[in-house]
GROMACS .gro file of C-alpha atoms in nm:
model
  187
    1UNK     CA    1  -0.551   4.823   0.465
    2UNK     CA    2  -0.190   4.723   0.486
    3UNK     CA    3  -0.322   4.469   0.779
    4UNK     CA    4  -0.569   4.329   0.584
    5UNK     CA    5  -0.355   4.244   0.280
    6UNK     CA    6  -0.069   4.123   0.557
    7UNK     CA    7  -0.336   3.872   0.671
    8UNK     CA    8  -0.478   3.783   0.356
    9UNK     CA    9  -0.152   3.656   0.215
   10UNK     CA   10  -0.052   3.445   0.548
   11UNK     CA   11  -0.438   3.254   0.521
   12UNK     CA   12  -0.343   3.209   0.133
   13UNK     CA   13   0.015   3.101   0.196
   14UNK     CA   14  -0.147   2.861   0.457
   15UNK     CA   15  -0.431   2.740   0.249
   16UNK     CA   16  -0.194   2.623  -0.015
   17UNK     CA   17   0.036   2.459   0.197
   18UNK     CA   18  -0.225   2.237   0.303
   19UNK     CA   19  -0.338   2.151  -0.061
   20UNK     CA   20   0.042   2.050  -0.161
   21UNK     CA   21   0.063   1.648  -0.191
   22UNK     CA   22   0.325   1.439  -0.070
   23UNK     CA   23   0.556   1.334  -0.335
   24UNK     CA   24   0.551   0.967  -0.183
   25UNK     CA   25   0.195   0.944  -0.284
   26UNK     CA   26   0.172   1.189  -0.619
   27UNK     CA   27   0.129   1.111  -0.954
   28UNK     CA   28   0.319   0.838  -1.114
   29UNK     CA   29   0.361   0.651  -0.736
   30UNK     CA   30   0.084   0.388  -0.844
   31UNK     CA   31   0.240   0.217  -1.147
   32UNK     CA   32   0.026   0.050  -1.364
   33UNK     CA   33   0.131  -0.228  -1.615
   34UNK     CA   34  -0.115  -0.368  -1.868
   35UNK     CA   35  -0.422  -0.180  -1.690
   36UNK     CA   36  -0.345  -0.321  -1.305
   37UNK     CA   37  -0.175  -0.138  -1.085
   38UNK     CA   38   0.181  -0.317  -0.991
   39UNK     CA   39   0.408  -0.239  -0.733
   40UNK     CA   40   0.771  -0.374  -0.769
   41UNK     CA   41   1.083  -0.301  -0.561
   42UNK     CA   42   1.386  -0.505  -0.648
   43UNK     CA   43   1.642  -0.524  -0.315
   44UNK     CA   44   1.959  -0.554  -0.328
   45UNK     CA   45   2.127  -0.782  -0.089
   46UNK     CA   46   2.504  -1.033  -0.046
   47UNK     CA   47   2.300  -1.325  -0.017
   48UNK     CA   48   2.309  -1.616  -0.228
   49UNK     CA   49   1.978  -1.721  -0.450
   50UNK     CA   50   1.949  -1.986  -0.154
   51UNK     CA   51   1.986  -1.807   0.134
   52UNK     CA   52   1.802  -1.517   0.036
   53UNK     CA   53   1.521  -1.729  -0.042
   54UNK     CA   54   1.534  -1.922   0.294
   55UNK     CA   55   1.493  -1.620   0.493
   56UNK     CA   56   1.221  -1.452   0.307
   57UNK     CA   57   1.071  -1.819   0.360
   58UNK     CA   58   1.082  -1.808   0.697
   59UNK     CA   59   1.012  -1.469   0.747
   60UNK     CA   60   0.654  -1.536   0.537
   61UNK     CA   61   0.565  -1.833   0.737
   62UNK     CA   62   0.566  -1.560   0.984
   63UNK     CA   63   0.433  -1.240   0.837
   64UNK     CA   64   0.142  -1.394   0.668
   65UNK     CA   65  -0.039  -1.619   0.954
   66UNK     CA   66  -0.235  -1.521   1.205
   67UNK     CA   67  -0.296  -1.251   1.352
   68UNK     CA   68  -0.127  -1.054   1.149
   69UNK     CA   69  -0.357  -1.144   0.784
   70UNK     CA   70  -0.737  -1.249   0.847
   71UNK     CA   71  -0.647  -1.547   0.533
   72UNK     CA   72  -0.354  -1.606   0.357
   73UNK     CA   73  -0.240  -1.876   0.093
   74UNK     CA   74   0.129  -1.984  -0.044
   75UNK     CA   75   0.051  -2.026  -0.371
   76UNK     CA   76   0.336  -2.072  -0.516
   77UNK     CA   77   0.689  -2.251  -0.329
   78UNK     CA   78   0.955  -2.323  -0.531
   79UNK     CA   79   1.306  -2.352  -0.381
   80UNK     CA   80   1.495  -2.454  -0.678
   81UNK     CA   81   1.418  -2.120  -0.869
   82UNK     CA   82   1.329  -1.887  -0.595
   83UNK     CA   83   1.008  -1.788  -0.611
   84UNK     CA   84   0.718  -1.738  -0.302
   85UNK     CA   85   0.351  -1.634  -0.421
   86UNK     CA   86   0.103  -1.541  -0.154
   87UNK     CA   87  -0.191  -1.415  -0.183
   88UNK     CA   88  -0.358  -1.247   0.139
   89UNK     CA   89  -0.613  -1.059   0.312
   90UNK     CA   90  -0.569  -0.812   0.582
   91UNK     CA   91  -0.659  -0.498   0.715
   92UNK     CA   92  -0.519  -0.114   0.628
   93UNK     CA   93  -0.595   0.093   0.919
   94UNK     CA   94  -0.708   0.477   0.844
   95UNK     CA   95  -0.827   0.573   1.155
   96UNK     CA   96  -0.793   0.411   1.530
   97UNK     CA   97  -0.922   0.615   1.763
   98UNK     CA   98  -1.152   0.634   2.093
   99UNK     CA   99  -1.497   0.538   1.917
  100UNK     CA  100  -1.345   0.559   1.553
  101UNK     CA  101  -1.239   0.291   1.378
  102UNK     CA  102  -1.195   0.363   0.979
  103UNK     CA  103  -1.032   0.048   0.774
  104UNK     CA  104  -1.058  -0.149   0.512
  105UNK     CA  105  -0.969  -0.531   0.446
  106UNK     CA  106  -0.712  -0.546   0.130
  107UNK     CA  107  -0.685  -0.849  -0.120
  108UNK     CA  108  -0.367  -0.893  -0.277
  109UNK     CA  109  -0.113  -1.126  -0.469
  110UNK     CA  110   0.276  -1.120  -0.358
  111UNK     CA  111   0.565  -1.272  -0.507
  112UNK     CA  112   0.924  -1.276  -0.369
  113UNK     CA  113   1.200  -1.355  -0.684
  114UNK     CA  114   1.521  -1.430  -0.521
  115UNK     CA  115   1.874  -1.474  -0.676
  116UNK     CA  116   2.202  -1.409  -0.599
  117UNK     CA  117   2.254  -1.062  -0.483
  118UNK     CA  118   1.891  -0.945  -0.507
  119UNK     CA  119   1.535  -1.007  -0.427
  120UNK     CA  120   1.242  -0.868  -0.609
  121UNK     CA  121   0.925  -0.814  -0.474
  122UNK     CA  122   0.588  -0.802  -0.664
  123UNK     CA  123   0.259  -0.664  -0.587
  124UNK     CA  124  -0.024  -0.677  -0.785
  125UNK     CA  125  -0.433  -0.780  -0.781
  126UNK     CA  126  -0.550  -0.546  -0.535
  127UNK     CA  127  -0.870  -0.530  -0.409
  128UNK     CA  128  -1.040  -0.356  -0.122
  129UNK     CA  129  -1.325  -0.460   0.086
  130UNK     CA  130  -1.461  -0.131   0.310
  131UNK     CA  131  -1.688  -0.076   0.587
  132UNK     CA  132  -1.799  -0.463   0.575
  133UNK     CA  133  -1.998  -0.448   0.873
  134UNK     CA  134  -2.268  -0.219   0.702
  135UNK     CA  135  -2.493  -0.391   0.463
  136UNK     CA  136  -2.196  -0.561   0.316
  137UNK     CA  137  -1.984  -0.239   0.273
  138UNK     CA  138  -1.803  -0.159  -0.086
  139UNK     CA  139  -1.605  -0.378  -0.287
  140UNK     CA  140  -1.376  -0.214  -0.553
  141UNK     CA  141  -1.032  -0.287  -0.678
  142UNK     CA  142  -0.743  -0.056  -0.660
  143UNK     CA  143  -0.751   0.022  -1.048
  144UNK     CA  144  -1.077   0.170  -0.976
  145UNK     CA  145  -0.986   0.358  -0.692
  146UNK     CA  146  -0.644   0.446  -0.641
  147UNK     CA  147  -0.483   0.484  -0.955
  148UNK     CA  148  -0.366   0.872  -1.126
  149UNK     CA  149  -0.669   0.895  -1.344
  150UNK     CA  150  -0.937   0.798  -1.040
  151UNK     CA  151  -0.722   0.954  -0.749
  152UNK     CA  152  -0.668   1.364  -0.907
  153UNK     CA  153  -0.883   1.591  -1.004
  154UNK     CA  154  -0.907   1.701  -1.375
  155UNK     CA  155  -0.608   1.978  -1.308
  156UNK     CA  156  -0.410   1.679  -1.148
  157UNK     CA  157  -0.371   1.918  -0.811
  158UNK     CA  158  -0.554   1.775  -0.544
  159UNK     CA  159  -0.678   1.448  -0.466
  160UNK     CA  160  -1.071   1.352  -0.375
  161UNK     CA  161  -1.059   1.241  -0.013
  162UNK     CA  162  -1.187   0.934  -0.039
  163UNK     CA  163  -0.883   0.799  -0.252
  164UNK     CA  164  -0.620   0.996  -0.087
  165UNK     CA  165  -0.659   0.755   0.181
  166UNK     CA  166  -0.686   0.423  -0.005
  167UNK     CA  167  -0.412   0.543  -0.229
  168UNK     CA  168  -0.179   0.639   0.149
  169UNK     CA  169  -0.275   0.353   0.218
  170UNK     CA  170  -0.168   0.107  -0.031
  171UNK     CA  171   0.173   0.319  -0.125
  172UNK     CA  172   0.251   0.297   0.276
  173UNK     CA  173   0.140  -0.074   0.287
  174UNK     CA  174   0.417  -0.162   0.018
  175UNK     CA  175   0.612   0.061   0.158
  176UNK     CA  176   0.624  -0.109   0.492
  177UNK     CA  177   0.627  -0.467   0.318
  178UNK     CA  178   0.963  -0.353   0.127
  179UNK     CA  179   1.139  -0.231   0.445
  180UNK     CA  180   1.072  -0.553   0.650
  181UNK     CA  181   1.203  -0.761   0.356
  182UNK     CA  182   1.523  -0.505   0.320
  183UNK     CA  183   1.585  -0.557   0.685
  184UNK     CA  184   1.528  -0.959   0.698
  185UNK     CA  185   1.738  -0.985   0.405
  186UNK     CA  186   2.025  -0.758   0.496
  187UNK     CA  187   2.066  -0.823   0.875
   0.00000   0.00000   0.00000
């Protein structure tokens, strides 16, 4: 008997460390502002407005052409004040491996604010396009998909499969955006 309960609580103890959730990726990591989810990072940084802007210039030219986005567009280029908007399209890997590939393309808006000492990054309009190769696949947009209400269940415990990995995605996708700024702007 005593074996049985000894077992019993190791599977249980095991069982619920699985179902813990990051923090990086539980509640209150997808902000939302005025119903659409919006990430924003400010960096801090001893470059000028100038400067700063300059080398987040150059490294965009960069980042966002090909082959690293499938389209991308500067929309917005202003020196004087700062400011880069992009929008772009590229691809969040889930899954590479032998026979399994599991990604979807992701839409999104960008803006770099620079000024002297910091650099702000913005983004916001996010839409996915999965499995486009199958009778058009799904589109949805991250405020359907990602956000605390459509990611939890109703205890706010666990999140459905599906959107754990868009919302991994996404969180790791800024995530990764952010450090390549911090690092072009403070080395």
């Amino acid at each position: 008997m005593k074996r049985f309960i000894l077992t019993l609580c190791v599977c249980l103890g095991i069982a619920t460390s699985w179902a813990q959730i990051d923090s990086r990726y539980d509640k209150g990591n997808v902000p939302v502002v005025n119903g659409r989810v919006f990430f924003e990072k400010n960096i801090p940084t001893l470059l000028s407005q100038g400067t700063a802007y300059k080398r987040l210039n150059e490294w965009a030219q960069q980042r966002f052409n090909k082959p690293n986005t499938i389209v991308s567009k500067f929309t917005t280029d202003d020196a004087t004040n700062g400011i880069l908007g992009i929008t772009a399209e590229e691809y969040i890997v889930f899954t590479n491996r032998f026979f399994v590939l599991d990604r979807t393309r992701i839409n999104y808006w960008i803006e770099f604010q620079c000024a002297d000492g910091s650099a702000s990054i913005k983004m916001t309009r996010i839409n996915y396009w999965y499995e486009e190769e199958r009778d058009g696949g799904l589109k949805f947009s991250a405020e359907d998909f990602i956000t605390d209400e459509q990611a939890f269940n109703k205890k706010g415990d666990k999140m459905h499969k599906d959107q754990e990995k868009f919302r991994r995605g996404t969180i790791d996708f800024f995530d990764t955006l952010v450090a390549e700024i911090t690092h072009v702007l403070n080395n």
